[in-house]
């Protein structure tokens, strides 16, 4: 089905930050499968863990315990402020599950409150219910009427959340930095303000960390940079080092599911959890978040030079290795296509903004290489104006 606007490229092999097409042409991949290949393509620890687990036990139902699931759950809990974990297979399943959990909490502790406040320009995934949570008309309009229970308010404005809160509200759900919405970074006090408000009202704060989690913005979890502790977080994308896995984590007090109230056939399967454990363990032991901070700062300073060189670049924003460059017009497709031809893969996150989401373990040399491709492309675009 024609759901994806594809580039004219068939990827047949990947290694580290590089992929190759059928003709053997090499590309530097600054898209990472949409922020998924956190350690690059086919990292040895991921390949090793998956191979070993495939020989040992691929799947059993959640009727039984498995070692990889327990190990990954323990690692997540020991390295976060959350206490309990539920495993699923994708980001949207994680967010959907988190909202179900908040609704259970509302039924049990908030007199049946069920509404969730989310923000405009957010992205929470593609199920019908998460489309209602996602505050972007382009994702909502094709599917109306949408499931009830969400209100989308302005991002980065605590008052908008306050005004939208009613006795029927059970939770507020936000991305610490909006990813698909164009890499939008809130003010320093926003999450603190929202946390205080949620505490005051006794409602839950859910952070959708499907994109910001697992080192992407320079800390293991995004919330660490905003001086707050959420009640629930969702994970996906980078957690499995390329293998599909999602999870949501909750504080003890919010972990209110009773047996049978939520579930998944494939969620938490040994193969995906082995990949997740190997990825997360490597990211923690090798201080990948610390490296992301450094490489991210370097990439930012190099992009800053390009921004001052070309006046049609109107904004540069990001944290760690989640960065966007914005133009004064809709030039993304043109820039992305020209970079592709020259061997650099970028993502057009908005018609007027390109996103840089390389593997978390890239080097400054990789950044230099990307800039060396991007600069002449931007110069050409500039001349054509
Ligand atoms: C990508 C993304 C999702 C959806 O994840 P899928 O694995 O595509 O279902 C949800 N929330 C955020 C913040 C995301 O970036």
Coordinates of C-alpha atoms and ligand atoms in Angstrom, one line a residue:
X1 CA 0.0 0.0 0.0
X2 CA 1.2 3.5 -0.8
X3 CA 1.5 4.7 2.8
X4 CA 5.1 5.8 2.7
X5 CA 6.7 8.4 0.5
X6 CA 9.8 6.4 -0.4
X7 CA 13.2 7.6 -1.5
X8 CA 14.7 6.0 -4.7
X9 CA 16.9 3.7 -2.7
X10 CA 16.9 0.0 -1.9
X11 CA 19.0 -0.7 1.2
X12 CA 20.5 -4.2 1.2
X13 CA 23.2 -4.1 3.9
X14 CA 24.2 -2.0 6.9
X15 CA 27.2 -1.8 9.2
X16 CA 27.7 0.9 11.8
X17 CA 26.6 4.3 10.5
X18 CA 26.7 3.1 6.9
X19 CA 24.4 1.3 4.5
X20 CA 24.8 0.0 0.9
X21 CA 22.4 -0.3 -2.0
X22 CA 22.1 -3.0 -4.7
X23 CA 24.9 -1.5 -6.8
X24 CA 27.3 -1.4 -3.8
X25 CA 27.1 2.4 -3.4
X26 CA 27.8 3.5 0.2
X27 CA 25.6 5.9 2.2
X28 CA 26.3 7.6 5.6
X29 CA 23.0 7.0 7.5
X30 CA 21.9 10.0 9.6
X31 CA 18.3 8.6 9.8
X32 CA 19.1 5.4 11.8
X33 CA 15.8 3.7 10.7
X34 CA 14.0 6.7 12.3
X35 CA 16.0 6.9 15.5
X36 CA 16.0 3.1 16.0
X37 CA 19.5 1.8 15.2
X38 CA 20.9 3.4 18.3
X39 CA 24.2 1.5 18.0
X40 CA 24.3 1.7 14.2
X41 CA 23.5 -1.1 11.8
X42 CA 24.1 -4.7 12.9
X43 CA 26.2 -3.8 16.0
X44 CA 28.1 -6.9 17.1
X45 CA 26.6 -7.0 20.6
X46 CA 23.1 -6.9 19.1
X47 CA 23.9 -9.5 16.4
X48 CA 25.6 -11.7 19.0
X49 CA 22.7 -11.5 21.4
X50 CA 20.0 -12.1 18.7
X51 CA 22.0 -15.0 17.2
X52 CA 22.6 -16.7 20.6
X53 CA 18.9 -16.2 21.7
X54 CA 17.6 -17.5 18.3
X55 CA 19.5 -20.7 19.0
X56 CA 18.2 -20.9 22.6
X57 CA 14.5 -19.8 22.8
X58 CA 12.7 -17.5 20.4
X59 CA 9.2 -17.3 21.8
X60 CA 7.1 -18.6 24.6
X61 CA 3.9 -16.9 25.8
X62 CA 3.7 -14.6 28.8
X63 CA 2.2 -17.5 30.7
X64 CA 5.8 -18.2 31.6
X65 CA 8.9 -16.3 32.9
X66 CA 11.9 -16.0 30.6
X67 CA 15.4 -14.9 31.5
X68 CA 15.9 -12.2 28.9
X69 CA 12.6 -10.5 29.8
X70 CA 13.5 -10.5 33.5
X71 CA 17.1 -9.2 32.8
X72 CA 15.8 -6.3 30.6
X73 CA 13.1 -5.3 33.1
X74 CA 15.6 -5.3 35.9
X75 CA 18.1 -3.2 34.0
X76 CA 15.4 -0.7 33.1
X77 CA 14.1 -0.4 36.6
X78 CA 17.6 -0.1 38.2
X79 CA 18.5 2.7 35.8
X80 CA 15.3 4.8 35.9
X81 CA 13.0 6.3 38.5
X82 CA 10.3 3.8 37.6
X83 CA 9.4 0.5 39.3
X84 CA 7.4 -1.7 37.0
X85 CA 7.7 -2.6 33.3
X86 CA 5.3 -3.9 30.6
X87 CA 6.8 -5.1 27.3
X88 CA 5.2 -4.7 23.9
X89 CA 6.4 -4.6 20.3
X90 CA 6.3 -1.0 19.1
X91 CA 6.2 2.6 20.2
X92 CA 2.5 3.1 19.6
X93 CA 1.6 0.0 21.7
X94 CA 3.7 1.4 24.5
X95 CA 1.8 4.7 24.4
X96 CA -1.6 3.0 24.0
X97 CA -0.8 0.8 27.0
X98 CA 0.3 3.7 29.1
X99 CA -3.0 5.5 28.4
X100 CA -4.9 2.3 29.3
X101 CA -2.9 2.2 32.6
X102 CA -3.8 5.9 33.3
X103 CA -7.5 5.1 32.7
X104 CA -7.3 2.2 35.1
X105 CA -5.7 4.6 37.6
X106 CA -8.6 7.1 36.9
X107 CA -11.2 4.4 37.5
X108 CA -9.6 3.2 40.7
X109 CA -8.4 6.5 42.3
X110 CA -9.9 9.5 40.5
X111 CA -13.7 8.7 40.5
X112 CA -13.6 7.4 36.9
X113 CA -11.6 10.3 35.4
X114 CA -10.5 9.1 31.9
X115 CA -9.5 12.1 29.8
X116 CA -5.8 12.6 28.8
X117 CA -4.4 16.0 28.0
X118 CA -1.8 16.0 25.1
X119 CA -0.2 18.7 23.0
X120 CA -0.5 20.2 19.6
X121 CA 2.3 19.1 17.2
X122 CA 2.8 15.9 19.3
X123 CA 3.3 12.5 17.9
X124 CA 2.2 9.3 19.7
X125 CA 1.8 6.8 16.9
X126 CA -0.7 5.5 14.4
X127 CA -3.5 3.5 16.1
X128 CA -6.8 5.2 15.9
X129 CA -6.7 6.1 19.6
X130 CA -3.1 7.4 19.5
X131 CA -4.1 9.5 16.4
X132 CA -6.6 11.2 18.7
X133 CA -3.8 11.8 21.2
X134 CA -1.5 13.1 18.4
X135 CA -2.2 16.8 18.1
X136 CA -1.7 17.1 14.3
X137 CA -4.7 17.7 12.0
X138 CA -2.9 15.8 9.1
X139 CA -2.9 12.6 11.2
X140 CA -6.5 13.1 12.5
X141 CA -8.6 14.4 9.7
X142 CA -8.5 11.3 7.4
X143 CA -9.9 9.2 10.3
X144 CA -12.6 11.2 12.0
X145 CA -14.6 10.6 14.1
X146 CA -11.8 9.8 16.5
X147 CA -12.1 7.9 19.9
X148 CA -13.1 10.2 22.7
X149 CA -11.0 11.1 25.7
X150 CA -8.2 13.4 24.5
X151 CA -7.8 17.1 24.4
X152 CA -4.8 18.6 22.4
X153 CA -3.5 21.9 23.9
X154 CA -0.6 24.2 23.0
X155 CA 2.9 22.8 23.8
X156 CA 5.3 24.6 26.1
X157 CA 2.5 26.4 28.0
X158 CA 1.6 25.2 31.5
X159 CA -1.5 27.4 31.5
X160 CA -3.0 25.6 28.5
X161 CA -2.8 22.4 30.5
X162 CA -4.3 24.0 33.6
X163 CA -7.2 25.4 31.6
X164 CA -7.9 22.1 30.0
X165 CA -7.9 20.1 33.3
X166 CA -11.3 19.0 34.6
X167 CA -12.5 16.5 37.1
X168 CA -12.5 14.0 34.3
X169 CA -8.8 14.4 33.6
X170 CA -6.7 11.3 34.6
X171 CA -3.3 12.3 33.0
X172 CA -1.2 14.7 31.0
X173 CA 0.9 13.1 28.3
X174 CA 3.9 14.9 26.7
X175 CA 7.1 14.3 24.8
X176 CA 10.1 15.8 26.7
X177 CA 11.1 17.1 23.3
X178 CA 8.7 16.8 20.4
X179 CA 10.4 14.6 17.8
X180 CA 8.1 14.1 14.8
X181 CA 6.6 17.5 15.5
X182 CA 9.9 19.0 14.2
X183 CA 12.3 18.7 17.2
X184 CA 10.6 21.3 19.5
X185 CA 12.3 21.9 22.8
X186 CA 10.2 23.3 25.7
X187 CA 11.4 26.0 28.0
X188 CA 13.4 24.9 31.1
X189 CA 10.5 25.3 33.5
X190 CA 7.8 23.7 31.4
X191 CA 8.0 20.1 32.6
X192 CA 8.6 21.3 36.2
X193 CA 5.4 23.4 35.9
X194 CA 3.4 20.5 34.5
X195 CA 4.8 18.1 37.2
X196 CA 3.7 20.5 39.9
X197 CA 0.3 20.9 38.4
X198 CA -0.2 17.1 38.1
X199 CA 0.8 16.7 41.8
X200 CA -1.6 19.4 42.8
X201 CA -4.5 17.7 41.0
X202 CA -3.4 14.2 41.8
X203 CA -3.3 13.2 38.1
X204 CA -0.6 11.2 36.4
X205 CA 2.2 12.6 34.2
X206 CA 3.1 10.3 31.3
X207 CA 6.2 11.1 29.3
X208 CA 6.3 9.6 25.8
X209 CA 10.0 8.9 25.5
X210 CA 9.7 6.6 22.5
X211 CA 12.1 9.0 20.7
X212 CA 13.9 10.8 23.5
X213 CA 14.6 7.7 25.6
X214 CA 17.6 5.4 25.5
X215 CA 20.3 8.0 25.2
X216 CA 19.1 10.0 22.2
X217 CA 19.3 13.4 23.8
X218 CA 22.4 12.8 26.0
X219 CA 20.9 11.2 29.1
X220 CA 19.6 7.6 29.3
X221 CA 16.1 9.1 29.6
X222 CA 15.0 12.5 28.5
X223 CA 13.2 13.4 31.8
X224 CA 16.6 13.4 33.6
X225 CA 17.4 16.7 31.9
X226 CA 14.3 18.5 33.1
X227 CA 14.6 17.9 36.9
X228 CA 11.4 15.9 37.3
X229 CA 10.2 12.3 37.7
X230 CA 7.3 11.2 35.6
X231 CA 4.7 8.6 36.8
X232 CA 4.8 6.6 33.5
X233 CA 7.2 6.6 30.6
X234 CA 7.0 4.9 27.2
X235 CA 9.9 3.5 25.2
X236 CA 10.4 2.1 21.7
X237 CA 12.6 3.1 18.8
X238 CA 16.2 2.8 20.1
X239 CA 15.5 0.2 22.8
X240 CA 16.1 -2.9 20.7
X241 CA 19.1 -1.7 18.7
X242 CA 17.1 -2.3 15.6
X243 CA 14.9 -5.1 16.7
X244 CA 11.2 -4.3 17.3
X245 CA 10.4 -3.8 21.0
X246 CA 8.4 -1.3 23.1
X247 CA 7.8 -0.9 26.8
X248 CA 6.1 1.3 29.3
X249 CA 7.4 1.8 32.8
X250 CA 5.5 3.1 35.8
X251 CA 6.0 4.1 39.4
X252 CA 4.7 1.6 41.9
X253 CA 1.7 3.7 42.8
X254 CA 0.6 3.9 39.1
X255 CA 1.2 0.2 38.4
X256 CA -2.5 -0.7 38.9
X257 CA -3.1 -3.3 36.3
X258 CA -4.6 -6.5 37.7
X259 CA -3.8 -9.9 36.0
X260 CA -5.7 -10.1 32.7
X261 CA -6.3 -6.4 32.3
X262 CA -3.6 -5.9 29.6
X263 CA -1.5 -8.3 27.5
X264 CA 0.4 -9.1 24.4
X265 CA 1.2 -12.3 22.5
X266 CA 4.6 -11.2 21.3
X267 CA 5.4 -8.5 23.8
X268 CA 8.4 -9.3 25.9
X269 CA 9.5 -12.3 23.8
X270 CA 13.0 -13.6 24.5
X271 CA 14.4 -12.7 21.1
X272 CA 13.4 -9.0 21.3
X273 CA 14.3 -8.8 25.0
X274 CA 17.8 -10.3 24.4
X275 CA 18.3 -7.6 21.8
X276 CA 17.0 -4.9 24.2
X277 CA 19.2 -6.1 27.1
X278 CA 22.4 -6.3 24.9
X279 CA 21.7 -2.8 23.5
X280 CA 20.8 -1.1 26.8
X281 CA 23.6 -2.8 28.7
X282 CA 26.1 -1.6 26.1
X283 CA 24.6 1.9 26.1
X284 CA 25.0 2.1 29.9
X285 CA 28.4 0.4 30.3
X286 CA 30.0 2.4 27.5
X287 CA 28.4 5.7 28.7
X288 CA 26.9 6.3 25.3
X289 CA 24.7 9.1 26.6
X290 CA 27.8 11.0 27.6
X291 CA 29.2 10.5 24.1
X292 CA 26.0 11.6 22.6
X293 CA 26.3 14.9 24.6
X294 CA 29.8 15.4 23.2
X295 CA 29.2 14.4 19.6
X296 CA 25.9 16.2 19.7
X297 CA 27.6 19.4 20.8
X298 CA 30.1 19.0 18.0
X299 CA 27.5 18.4 15.4
X300 CA 25.5 21.4 16.7
X301 CA 28.6 23.7 16.4
X302 CA 29.3 22.5 12.9
X303 CA 25.7 23.1 11.8
X304 CA 25.8 26.5 13.5
X305 CA 28.5 27.4 11.0
X306 CA 26.3 26.4 8.1
X307 CA 23.4 28.4 9.6
X308 CA 25.4 31.6 9.7
X309 CA 26.6 31.0 6.2
X310 CA 23.2 30.5 4.6
X311 CA 20.6 33.1 5.4
X312 CA 17.7 30.9 4.4
X313 CA 18.4 28.7 7.3
X314 CA 16.1 30.2 9.9
X315 CA 16.6 27.9 12.9
X316 CA 18.8 25.2 14.3
X317 CA 17.6 23.3 17.4
X318 CA 18.1 20.1 19.2
X319 CA 19.6 18.2 22.1
X320 CA 22.1 15.4 21.9
X321 CA 21.7 13.7 18.6
X322 CA 18.1 14.8 17.9
X323 CA 18.6 17.9 15.8
X324 CA 16.7 19.8 13.2
X325 CA 17.7 22.5 10.7
X326 CA 14.8 24.8 9.5
X327 CA 14.5 26.7 6.3
X328 CA 12.5 29.8 5.4
X329 CA 10.7 27.8 2.7
X330 CA 9.8 24.1 1.9
X331 CA 13.2 23.0 0.9
X332 CA 13.5 19.7 2.8
X333 CA 12.7 17.3 -0.1
X334 CA 15.2 19.1 -2.3
X335 CA 18.0 19.0 0.3
X336 CA 17.3 15.4 1.3
X337 CA 17.2 14.2 -2.3
X338 CA 20.5 16.0 -3.2
X339 CA 22.2 14.6 -0.1
X340 CA 21.0 11.1 -1.0
X341 CA 22.5 11.4 -4.4
X342 CA 25.8 12.3 -2.8
X343 CA 25.7 9.5 -0.2
X344 CA 24.2 11.0 2.9
X345 CA 20.8 10.0 4.3
X346 CA 18.7 12.6 6.1
X347 CA 15.1 12.8 7.1
X348 CA 12.6 15.5 6.1
X349 CA 10.8 15.9 9.4
X350 CA 8.8 18.9 8.1
X351 CA 8.5 20.3 4.6
X352 CA 10.8 23.1 5.8
X353 CA 13.0 21.2 8.3
X354 CA 15.4 18.3 8.0
X355 CA 16.2 16.1 11.0
X356 CA 19.6 14.6 12.0
X357 CA 19.1 11.4 14.0
X358 CA 22.3 9.4 13.5
X359 CA 23.3 6.3 15.5
X360 CA 24.3 7.3 19.0
X361 CA 27.8 6.0 18.6
X362 CA 28.9 8.0 15.6
X363 CA 32.3 9.8 15.7
X364 CA 33.2 13.5 15.0
X365 CA 34.7 12.2 11.7
X366 CA 31.2 10.9 10.7
X367 CA 29.9 14.4 11.5
X368 CA 32.6 16.0 9.4
X369 CA 31.7 13.7 6.5
X370 CA 28.0 14.6 6.7
X371 CA 28.8 18.3 6.8
X372 CA 31.1 17.9 3.8
X373 CA 28.2 16.5 1.8
X374 CA 25.6 18.9 3.2
X375 CA 27.5 22.2 2.8
X376 CA 27.8 22.1 -1.1
X377 CA 24.1 21.0 -1.3
X378 CA 23.0 23.9 0.8
X379 CA 25.2 26.2 -1.4
X380 CA 23.5 24.9 -4.5
X381 CA 20.1 25.4 -3.1
X382 CA 21.1 28.9 -2.1
X383 CA 22.3 29.7 -5.7
X384 CA 19.0 28.4 -7.2
X385 CA 16.9 30.8 -5.2
Ligands
LIG1 C1 7.8 7.1 16.7 C2 7.0 7.5 17.9 C3 5.9 6.8 18.3 C4 5.4 5.6 17.6 O1 6.3 4.5 17.5 P1 6.0 3.3 16.5 O2 7.0 2.3 16.9 O3 6.1 3.8 15.1 O4 4.6 2.8 16.8 C5 5.3 7.2 19.5 N1 5.7 8.3 20.2 C6 6.8 9.0 19.8 C7 7.2 10.1 20.6 C8 7.5 8.6 18.7 O5 8.5 9.3 18.3

